[in-house]
PDB file of C-alpha atoms and ligand atoms in Angstrom:
ATOM      1  CA  MET A  55      99.275-130.855 -18.854  1.00 32.00           C
ATOM      2  CA  THR A  56      96.878-129.765 -16.117  1.00 33.00           C
ATOM      3  CA  ASP A  57      93.481-131.315 -15.470  1.00 34.00           C
ATOM      4  CA  SER A  58      91.668-128.297 -16.836  1.00 36.00           C
ATOM      5  CA  GLU A  59      93.694-128.398 -20.053  1.00 33.00           C
ATOM      6  CA  ARG A  60      92.765-132.048 -20.450  1.00 33.00           C
ATOM      7  CA  SER A  61      89.037-131.320 -20.116  1.00 37.00           C
ATOM      8  CA  SER A  62      87.035-132.568 -23.121  1.00 42.00           C
ATOM      9  CA  SER A  63      85.679-129.104 -23.830  1.00 41.00           C
ATOM     10  CA  PRO A  64      88.213-126.314 -23.595  1.00 35.00           C
ATOM     11  CA  ASP A  65      85.602-123.589 -23.144  1.00 36.00           C
ATOM     12  CA  PHE A  66      83.427-125.612 -20.818  1.00 41.00           C
ATOM     13  CA  SER A  67      83.152-124.840 -17.159  1.00 39.00           C
ATOM     14  CA  PRO A  68      80.548-126.402 -14.893  1.00 39.00           C
ATOM     15  CA  LEU A  69      80.173-122.926 -13.413  1.00 37.00           C
ATOM     16  CA  ALA A  70      79.535-121.255 -16.739  1.00 41.00           C
ATOM     17  CA  VAL A  71      76.144-119.901 -17.724  1.00 39.00           C
ATOM     18  CA  GLY A  72      74.825-120.544 -21.224  1.00 42.00           C
ATOM     19  CA  GLU A  73      74.488-117.549 -23.519  1.00 44.00           C
ATOM     20  CA  ASP A  74      70.724-117.971 -23.345  1.00 43.00           C
ATOM     21  CA  LEU A  75      68.187-120.090 -21.505  1.00 43.00           C
ATOM     22  CA  THR A  76      69.386-122.315 -18.717  1.00 45.00           C
ATOM     23  CA  PRO A  77      72.523-122.343 -16.616  1.00 49.00           C
ATOM     24  CA  LEU A  78      74.752-125.420 -16.780  1.00 53.00           C
ATOM     25  CA  PRO A  79      74.671-127.664 -13.680  1.00 56.00           C
ATOM     26  CA  GLU A  80      76.219-126.282 -10.532  1.00 59.00           C
ATOM     27  CA  TYR A  81      79.712-127.356  -9.624  1.00 61.00           C
ATOM     28  CA  LYS A  82      79.615-130.293  -7.220  1.00 67.00           C
ATOM     29  CA  ALA A  83      82.352-131.615  -4.968  1.00 74.00           C
ATOM     30  CA  ALA A  84      83.506-135.194  -5.645  1.00 80.00           C
ATOM     31  CA  GLY A  85      81.392-137.821  -3.910  1.00 87.00           C
ATOM     32  CA  THR A  86      79.234-140.892  -4.410  1.00 90.00           C
ATOM     33  CA  THR A  87      75.489-140.719  -5.050  1.00 91.00           C
ATOM     34  CA  ALA A  88      72.909-143.525  -5.059  1.00 94.00           C
ATOM     35  CA  VAL A  89      70.316-143.171  -7.816  1.00 95.00           C
ATOM     36  CA  ASP A  90      67.122-145.242  -8.128  1.00 96.00           C
ATOM     37  CA  PHE A  91      65.455-143.147 -10.861  1.00 96.00           C
ATOM     38  CA  SER A  92      62.264-142.428  -8.878  1.00 95.00           C
ATOM     39  CA  GLY A  93      61.935-146.039  -7.784  1.00 97.00           C
ATOM     40  CA  LEU A  94      62.461-147.563 -11.274  1.00 97.00           C
ATOM     41  CA  LEU A  95      65.473-149.458  -9.902  1.00 98.00           C
ATOM     42  CA  ARG A  96      64.850-151.673  -6.886  1.00 96.00           C
ATOM     43  CA  GLU A  97      68.572-151.658  -6.159  1.00 95.00           C
ATOM     44  CA  PRO A  98      69.956-148.133  -6.821  1.00 96.00           C
ATOM     45  CA  ILE A  99      73.151-147.655  -8.785  1.00 96.00           C
ATOM     46  CA  LYS A 100      76.028-145.928  -7.054  1.00 96.00           C
ATOM     47  CA  LEU A 101      77.864-143.300  -9.030  1.00 94.00           C
ATOM     48  CA  HIS A 102      81.068-141.658  -8.046  1.00 91.00           C
ATOM     49  CA  GLU A 103      81.079-138.114  -9.406  1.00 82.00           C
ATOM     50  CA  ASP A 104      84.322-136.231  -9.841  1.00 82.00           C
ATOM     51  CA  LEU A 105      84.815-133.303 -12.180  1.00 84.00           C
ATOM     52  CA  LYS A 106      88.597-133.302 -12.077  1.00 80.00           C
ATOM     53  CA  THR A 107      88.951-135.147 -15.390  1.00 77.00           C
ATOM     54  CA  GLY A 108      86.151-133.402 -17.246  1.00 77.00           C
ATOM     55  CA  CYS A 109      82.523-132.356 -17.295  1.00 81.00           C
ATOM     56  CA  GLY A 110      81.301-135.945 -17.732  1.00 72.00           C
ATOM     57  CA  GLY A 111      82.252-136.587 -14.105  1.00 73.00           C
ATOM     58  CA  GLN A 112      78.877-135.506 -12.825  1.00 77.00           C
ATOM     59  CA  LEU A 113      75.332-136.642 -13.569  1.00 83.00           C
ATOM     60  CA  TRP A 114      73.681-134.592 -16.272  1.00 89.00           C
ATOM     61  CA  PRO A 115      69.948-133.903 -16.645  1.00 93.00           C
ATOM     62  CA  ALA A 116      69.561-135.549 -20.070  1.00 96.00           C
ATOM     63  CA  GLY A 117      71.272-138.659 -18.677  1.00 97.00           C
ATOM     64  CA  MET A 118      68.640-138.869 -15.958  1.00 96.00           C
ATOM     65  CA  VAL A 119      65.819-138.492 -18.510  1.00 98.00           C
ATOM     66  CA  LEU A 120      67.271-141.082 -20.914  1.00 98.00           C
ATOM     67  CA  ALA A 121      68.013-143.605 -18.144  1.00 98.00           C
ATOM     68  CA  LYS A 122      64.453-143.306 -16.822  1.00 98.00           C
ATOM     69  CA  HIS A 123      63.062-143.667 -20.349  1.00 98.00           C
ATOM     70  CA  MET A 124      65.046-146.866 -20.955  1.00 98.00           C
ATOM     71  CA  LEU A 125      64.011-148.322 -17.585  1.00 98.00           C
ATOM     72  CA  ARG A 126      60.374-147.437 -18.070  1.00 98.00           C
ATOM     73  CA  TYR A 127      59.879-148.435 -21.722  1.00 98.00           C
ATOM     74  CA  HIS A 128      62.702-150.850 -22.668  1.00 98.00           C
ATOM     75  CA  ARG A 129      63.130-153.103 -19.660  1.00 97.00           C
ATOM     76  CA  GLU A 130      62.450-156.314 -21.586  1.00 97.00           C
ATOM     77  CA  GLN A 131      63.057-155.189 -25.199  1.00 96.00           C
ATOM     78  CA  LEU A 132      66.852-155.104 -25.060  1.00 98.00           C
ATOM     79  CA  ALA A 133      67.533-158.765 -24.309  1.00 97.00           C
ATOM     80  CA  GLU A 134      69.217-159.342 -27.677  1.00 95.00           C
ATOM     81  CA  ALA A 135      70.410-155.753 -28.200  1.00 98.00           C
ATOM     82  CA  ARG A 136      74.012-154.811 -28.911  1.00 98.00           C
ATOM     83  CA  ILE A 137      74.284-151.628 -26.878  1.00 98.00           C
ATOM     84  CA  LEU A 138      76.799-148.792 -27.044  1.00 98.00           C
ATOM     85  CA  GLU A 139      76.737-145.555 -25.043  1.00 98.00           C
ATOM     86  CA  LEU A 140      78.594-142.492 -26.362  1.00 98.00           C
ATOM     87  CA  GLY A 141      79.870-139.725 -24.070  1.00 97.00           C
ATOM     88  CA  ALA A 142      78.952-141.856 -21.064  1.00 97.00           C
ATOM     89  CA  GLY A 143      80.760-139.708 -18.482  1.00 95.00           C
ATOM     90  CA  SER A 144      80.146-141.336 -15.103  1.00 93.00           C
ATOM     91  CA  GLY A 145      78.266-144.169 -16.854  1.00 95.00           C
ATOM     92  CA  LEU A 146      74.857-143.040 -15.573  1.00 95.00           C
ATOM     93  CA  VAL A 147      72.728-144.332 -18.467  1.00 98.00           C
ATOM     94  CA  GLY A 148      74.635-147.509 -19.335  1.00 98.00           C
ATOM     95  CA  LEU A 149      74.885-148.640 -15.724  1.00 98.00           C
ATOM     96  CA  ALA A 150      71.167-148.009 -15.169  1.00 98.00           C
ATOM     97  CA  VAL A 151      70.317-150.085 -18.260  1.00 98.00           C
ATOM     98  CA  ALA A 152      72.665-152.869 -17.169  1.00 98.00           C
ATOM     99  CA  ARG A 153      71.118-152.940 -13.687  1.00 98.00           C
ATOM    100  CA  GLY A 154      67.460-152.590 -14.617  1.00 98.00           C
ATOM    101  CA  CYS A 155      66.940-153.992 -18.126  1.00 98.00           C
ATOM    102  CA  THR A 156      67.254-157.592 -19.253  1.00 98.00           C
ATOM    103  CA  ILE A 157      70.399-157.762 -21.393  1.00 98.00           C
ATOM    104  CA  ARG A 158      72.152-160.905 -22.533  1.00 96.00           C
ATOM    105  CA  GLN A 159      75.424-159.464 -23.719  1.00 95.00           C
ATOM    106  CA  PRO A 160      77.704-156.844 -22.173  1.00 97.00           C
ATOM    107  CA  LEU A 161      77.039-153.245 -23.123  1.00 98.00           C
ATOM    108  CA  TYR A 162      79.801-150.737 -23.813  1.00 98.00           C
ATOM    109  CA  ILE A 163      80.052-147.364 -22.117  1.00 98.00           C
ATOM    110  CA  THR A 164      82.504-145.096 -23.932  1.00 98.00           C
ATOM    111  CA  ASP A 165      84.071-141.679 -23.535  1.00 98.00           C
ATOM    112  CA  GLN A 166      87.411-139.904 -23.883  1.00 97.00           C
ATOM    113  CA  VAL A 167      90.495-141.376 -22.211  1.00 97.00           C
ATOM    114  CA  GLU A 168      90.281-138.945 -19.273  1.00 95.00           C
ATOM    115  CA  MET A 169      86.930-140.459 -18.248  1.00 95.00           C
ATOM    116  CA  GLU A 170      88.022-144.102 -18.463  1.00 96.00           C
ATOM    117  CA  PRO A 171      89.120-144.441 -14.802  1.00 95.00           C
ATOM    118  CA  LEU A 172      85.797-143.005 -13.558  1.00 94.00           C
ATOM    119  CA  MET A 173      83.805-145.342 -15.846  1.00 97.00           C
ATOM    120  CA  GLN A 174      85.851-148.329 -14.617  1.00 97.00           C
ATOM    121  CA  HIS A 175      85.457-147.203 -11.001  1.00 96.00           C
ATOM    122  CA  ASN A 176      81.667-146.967 -11.325  1.00 96.00           C
ATOM    123  CA  ILE A 177      81.389-150.353 -13.067  1.00 98.00           C
ATOM    124  CA  ALA A 178      83.287-151.936 -10.156  1.00 98.00           C
ATOM    125  CA  LEU A 179      81.352-149.936  -7.525  1.00 97.00           C
ATOM    126  CA  ASN A 180      78.173-151.589  -8.821  1.00 98.00           C
ATOM    127  CA  GLU A 181      79.748-155.010  -9.417  1.00 98.00           C
ATOM    128  CA  LEU A 182      78.630-154.856 -13.039  1.00 98.00           C
ATOM    129  CA  GLN A 183      81.905-156.063 -14.597  1.00 98.00           C
ATOM    130  CA  SER A 184      80.176-158.988 -16.320  1.00 98.00           C
ATOM    131  CA  LYS A 185      77.551-156.735 -17.927  1.00 98.00           C
ATOM    132  CA  VAL A 186      79.355-153.448 -18.687  1.00 98.00           C
ATOM    133  CA  LYS A 187      82.660-152.729 -20.448  1.00 98.00           C
ATOM    134  CA  ALA A 188      84.333-149.308 -20.577  1.00 98.00           C
ATOM    135  CA  LEU A 189      86.138-148.236 -23.732  1.00 98.00           C
ATOM    136  CA  VAL A 190      87.764-145.109 -25.111  1.00 98.00           C
ATOM    137  CA  LEU A 191      85.838-143.848 -28.132  1.00 98.00           C
ATOM    138  CA  ASN A 192      86.669-140.361 -29.404  1.00 98.00           C
ATOM    139  CA  TRP A 193      84.024-138.913 -31.686  1.00 98.00           C
ATOM    140  CA  GLY A 194      85.314-138.298 -35.190  1.00 98.00           C
ATOM    141  CA  GLU A 195      88.129-140.847 -34.834  1.00 98.00           C
ATOM    142  CA  ALA A 196      88.366-144.434 -36.051  1.00 98.00           C
ATOM    143  CA  LEU A 197      85.989-146.728 -34.167  1.00 98.00           C
ATOM    144  CA  PRO A 198      87.634-149.206 -31.777  1.00 98.00           C
ATOM    145  CA  GLN A 199      87.945-152.784 -33.055  1.00 98.00           C
ATOM    146  CA  GLU A 200      85.507-154.097 -30.387  1.00 97.00           C
ATOM    147  CA  ILE A 201      82.843-151.704 -31.667  1.00 98.00           C
ATOM    148  CA  LEU A 202      83.461-152.642 -35.308  1.00 98.00           C
ATOM    149  CA  GLU A 203      82.911-156.259 -34.274  1.00 98.00           C
ATOM    150  CA  LEU A 204      79.896-155.469 -32.069  1.00 98.00           C
ATOM    151  CA  ARG A 205      78.006-153.570 -34.806  1.00 98.00           C
ATOM    152  CA  PRO A 206      75.785-151.919 -32.158  1.00 98.00           C
ATOM    153  CA  ASN A 207      72.087-151.748 -32.939  1.00 98.00           C
ATOM    154  CA  THR A 208      71.167-149.652 -29.885  1.00 98.00           C
ATOM    155  CA  ILE A 209      73.102-146.446 -29.311  1.00 98.00           C
ATOM    156  CA  LEU A 210      72.594-144.235 -26.284  1.00 98.00           C
ATOM    157  CA  ALA A 211      73.707-140.610 -26.139  1.00 98.00           C
ATOM    158  CA  ALA A 212      72.761-138.228 -23.329  1.00 98.00           C
ATOM    159  CA  ASP A 213      73.849-134.623 -22.988  1.00 95.00           C
ATOM    160  CA  CYS A 214      76.389-134.951 -25.786  1.00 96.00           C
ATOM    161  CA  VAL A 215      75.292-131.647 -27.362  1.00 94.00           C
ATOM    162  CA  TYR A 216      76.921-128.821 -25.455  1.00 87.00           C
ATOM    163  CA  PHE A 217      80.111-127.882 -27.312  1.00 90.00           C
ATOM    164  CA  GLU A 218      79.643-126.686 -30.892  1.00 90.00           C
ATOM    165  CA  PRO A 219      83.082-127.653 -32.292  1.00 92.00           C
ATOM    166  CA  ALA A 220      82.310-131.284 -31.362  1.00 95.00           C
ATOM    167  CA  PHE A 221      79.003-131.398 -33.311  1.00 95.00           C
ATOM    168  CA  PRO A 222      80.549-132.547 -36.645  1.00 97.00           C
ATOM    169  CA  LEU A 223      82.661-135.136 -34.820  1.00 98.00           C
ATOM    170  CA  LEU A 224      79.660-136.609 -33.033  1.00 98.00           C
ATOM    171  CA  LEU A 225      77.659-136.670 -36.274  1.00 98.00           C
ATOM    172  CA  GLN A 226      80.531-138.381 -38.069  1.00 98.00           C
ATOM    173  CA  THR A 227      80.625-141.100 -35.392  1.00 98.00           C
ATOM    174  CA  LEU A 228      76.845-141.549 -35.545  1.00 98.00           C
ATOM    175  CA  ARG A 229      77.057-141.872 -39.339  1.00 98.00           C
ATOM    176  CA  GLU A 230      79.885-144.431 -39.118  1.00 98.00           C
ATOM    177  CA  LEU A 231      78.041-146.474 -36.502  1.00 98.00           C
ATOM    178  CA  THR A 232      74.869-146.534 -38.562  1.00 98.00           C
ATOM    179  CA  SER A 233      76.846-147.529 -41.650  1.00 98.00           C
ATOM    180  CA  LEU A 234      77.954-150.609 -39.702  1.00 98.00           C
ATOM    181  CA  CYS A 235      74.348-151.336 -38.720  1.00 98.00           C
ATOM    182  CA  PRO A 236      71.820-149.334 -40.778  1.00 98.00           C
ATOM    183  CA  GLU A 237      68.859-150.602 -38.715  1.00 98.00           C
ATOM    184  CA  ALA A 238      70.344-149.246 -35.466  1.00 98.00           C
ATOM    185  CA  THR A 239      68.265-147.004 -33.203  1.00 98.00           C
ATOM    186  CA  ILE A 240      69.967-144.056 -31.560  1.00 98.00           C
ATOM    187  CA  PHE A 241      68.305-142.857 -28.349  1.00 98.00           C
ATOM    188  CA  PHE A 242      69.321-139.239 -28.131  1.00 98.00           C
ATOM    189  CA  CYS A 243      68.532-136.879 -25.264  1.00 98.00           C
ATOM    190  CA  PHE A 244      69.888-133.384 -24.825  1.00 96.00           C
ATOM    191  CA  LYS A 245      69.261-130.150 -23.036  1.00 94.00           C
ATOM    192  CA  LYS A 246      69.089-126.993 -25.102  1.00 93.00           C
ATOM    193  CA  ARG A 247      71.350-124.447 -23.512  1.00 90.00           C
ATOM    194  CA  ARG A 248      72.402-122.335 -26.445  1.00 90.00           C
ATOM    195  CA  ARG A 249      70.771-121.397 -29.731  1.00 87.00           C
ATOM    196  CA  ALA A 250      73.462-123.391 -31.567  1.00 87.00           C
ATOM    197  CA  ASP A 251      72.288-126.653 -29.953  1.00 89.00           C
ATOM    198  CA  MET A 252      69.341-126.704 -32.373  1.00 90.00           C
ATOM    199  CA  HIS A 253      71.779-126.501 -35.323  1.00 92.00           C
ATOM    200  CA  PHE A 254      72.960-129.961 -34.312  1.00 94.00           C
ATOM    201  CA  LEU A 255      69.465-131.310 -34.814  1.00 94.00           C
ATOM    202  CA  ALA A 256      69.090-129.601 -38.182  1.00 94.00           C
ATOM    203  CA  LYS A 257      72.317-131.245 -39.338  1.00 95.00           C
ATOM    204  CA  ALA A 258      71.298-134.631 -37.915  1.00 97.00           C
ATOM    205  CA  ARG A 259      68.051-134.473 -39.913  1.00 97.00           C
ATOM    206  CA  LYS A 260      70.056-134.583 -43.160  1.00 97.00           C
ATOM    207  CA  THR A 261      71.179-138.160 -42.395  1.00 98.00           C
ATOM    208  CA  PHE A 262      68.623-139.453 -39.920  1.00 98.00           C
ATOM    209  CA  ASN A 263      64.886-139.646 -39.428  1.00 98.00           C
ATOM    210  CA  VAL A 264      64.617-137.786 -36.136  1.00 98.00           C
ATOM    211  CA  THR A 265      61.527-138.642 -34.084  1.00 98.00           C
ATOM    212  CA  GLU A 266      60.435-137.180 -30.781  1.00 97.00           C
ATOM    213  CA  ILE A 267      59.427-140.170 -28.643  1.00 96.00           C
ATOM    214  CA  GLU A 268      56.641-140.670 -26.134  1.00 95.00           C
ATOM    215  CA  ASP A 269      57.519-140.402 -22.471  1.00 98.00           C
ATOM    216  CA  GLU A 270      55.193-139.774 -19.539  1.00 98.00           C
ATOM    217  CA  ASP A 271      57.701-137.312 -18.070  1.00 97.00           C
ATOM    218  CA  ARG A 272      57.756-135.132 -21.203  1.00 97.00           C
ATOM    219  CA  PRO A 273      55.552-132.354 -19.706  1.00 97.00           C
ATOM    220  CA  VAL A 274      58.101-132.009 -16.908  1.00 96.00           C
ATOM    221  CA  PHE A 275      61.359-132.331 -18.811  1.00 97.00           C
ATOM    222  CA  SER A 276      60.281-130.251 -21.796  1.00 97.00           C
ATOM    223  CA  ARG A 277      59.758-127.319 -19.412  1.00 96.00           C
ATOM    224  CA  GLU A 278      63.468-127.670 -18.660  1.00 95.00           C
ATOM    225  CA  SER A 279      64.376-127.538 -22.384  1.00 95.00           C
ATOM    226  CA  LEU A 280      65.163-131.257 -22.502  1.00 97.00           C
ATOM    227  CA  PHE A 281      64.494-133.124 -25.751  1.00 96.00           C
ATOM    228  CA  LEU A 282      64.250-136.879 -26.266  1.00 98.00           C
ATOM    229  CA  TYR A 283      64.482-138.395 -29.752  1.00 98.00           C
ATOM    230  CA  THR A 284      65.295-141.491 -31.704  1.00 98.00           C
ATOM    231  CA  PHE A 285      67.488-141.175 -34.790  1.00 98.00           C
ATOM    232  CA  ARG A 286      67.258-143.803 -37.523  1.00 98.00           C
ATOM    233  CA  ARG A 287      69.299-143.864 -40.706  1.00 98.00           C
ATOM    234  CA  LYS A 288      67.337-142.552 -43.706  1.00 97.00           C
TER     235      LYS A 288
HETATM  236  C1  SAM B 233      77.828-133.410 -20.537  1.00 53.95           C
HETATM  237  S1  SAM B 233      78.670-134.924 -20.372  1.00 53.95           S
HETATM  238  C2  SAM B 233      77.350-136.099 -20.293  1.00 53.95           C
HETATM  239  C3  SAM B 233      77.733-137.329 -19.505  1.00 53.95           C
HETATM  240  C4  SAM B 233      76.646-138.393 -19.365  1.00 53.95           C
HETATM  241  N1  SAM B 233      76.185-138.869 -20.652  1.00 53.95           N
HETATM  242  C5  SAM B 233      75.476-137.904 -18.534  1.00 53.95           C
HETATM  243  O1  SAM B 233      74.396-137.679 -19.110  1.00 53.95           O
HETATM  244  O2  SAM B 233      75.613-137.747 -17.299  1.00 53.95           O
HETATM  245  C6  SAM B 233      79.294-135.137 -22.049  1.00 53.95           C
HETATM  246  C7  SAM B 233      80.295-136.254 -22.203  1.00 53.95           C
HETATM  247  O3  SAM B 233      80.733-136.279 -23.558  1.00 53.95           O
HETATM  248  C8  SAM B 233      82.122-136.559 -23.572  1.00 53.95           C
HETATM  249  N2  SAM B 233      82.748-136.044 -24.794  1.00 53.95           N
HETATM  250  C9  SAM B 233      82.905-134.757 -25.164  1.00 53.95           C
HETATM  251  N3  SAM B 233      83.566-134.656 -26.314  1.00 53.95           N
HETATM  252  C10 SAM B 233      83.844-135.929 -26.705  1.00 53.95           C
HETATM  253  C11 SAM B 233      84.532-136.498 -27.826  1.00 53.95           C
HETATM  254  N4  SAM B 233      85.067-135.722 -28.771  1.00 53.95           N
HETATM  255  N5  SAM B 233      84.637-137.840 -27.906  1.00 53.95           N
HETATM  256  C12 SAM B 233      84.080-138.628 -26.941  1.00 53.95           C
HETATM  257  N6  SAM B 233      83.414-138.161 -25.849  1.00 53.95           N
HETATM  258  C13 SAM B 233      83.314-136.820 -25.734  1.00 53.95           C
HETATM  259  C14 SAM B 233      82.650-135.834 -22.343  1.00 53.95           C
HETATM  260  O4  SAM B 233      83.901-136.355 -21.917  1.00 53.95           O
HETATM  261  C15 SAM B 233      81.535-136.054 -21.340  1.00 53.95           C
HETATM  262  O5  SAM B 233      81.736-137.185 -20.537  1.00 53.95           O
END
């Protein structure tokens, strides 16, 4: 199997242009970037980006927005949280939270098996092994034992809406996670690229109370068709 066949989204190409609105991010060569989220992190996180195992191998705009939101508004509120990130890709959001927010127990960054080496690499690059664990979690499949035991009450998902056939799988996983912990808060940020992306939200509203949340950057990111919500189980 070639790398492109193993990509998480068979019709996805970082060079592709959405059917309407905005183009997807430009293809980037592999490399390491330091990110301080406009000064919100005193010590930047380093992220190796590499698209050879899938589109999650680069930083995505909703990941930047969600990471900044967590650093700006949840720095001290997550001390007792049980945190899980879905579709973590390079680990952008989870690593930022682990570096900048007070957390007392390790958080889990998860993605498909192809992304596991990059997640592990970036955890080690930032010496965050005691605070961040990488796990394979495929949407729509049985939850890993560690996650069943964790019963996460804080779920992070950035730029996980971009491939329509995966929408029901992601919703199934969100429903299963919130059955484990009905009081969980899902922080959900995505960029609207295609008309169908709004169908995801319509479906989510059947199970969750979907609330657009305050953020001082909203005037900027909403101009780029980025949306930031919390989902809570109805
Ligand atoms: C667009 S990337 C976003 C990466 C990261 N959250 C960010 O903001 O930079 C979407 C991620 O979702 C993951 N993904 C796609 N389908 C998935 C599935 N069925 N199960 C688990 N992860 C999936 C991809 O591998 C990819 O890393």
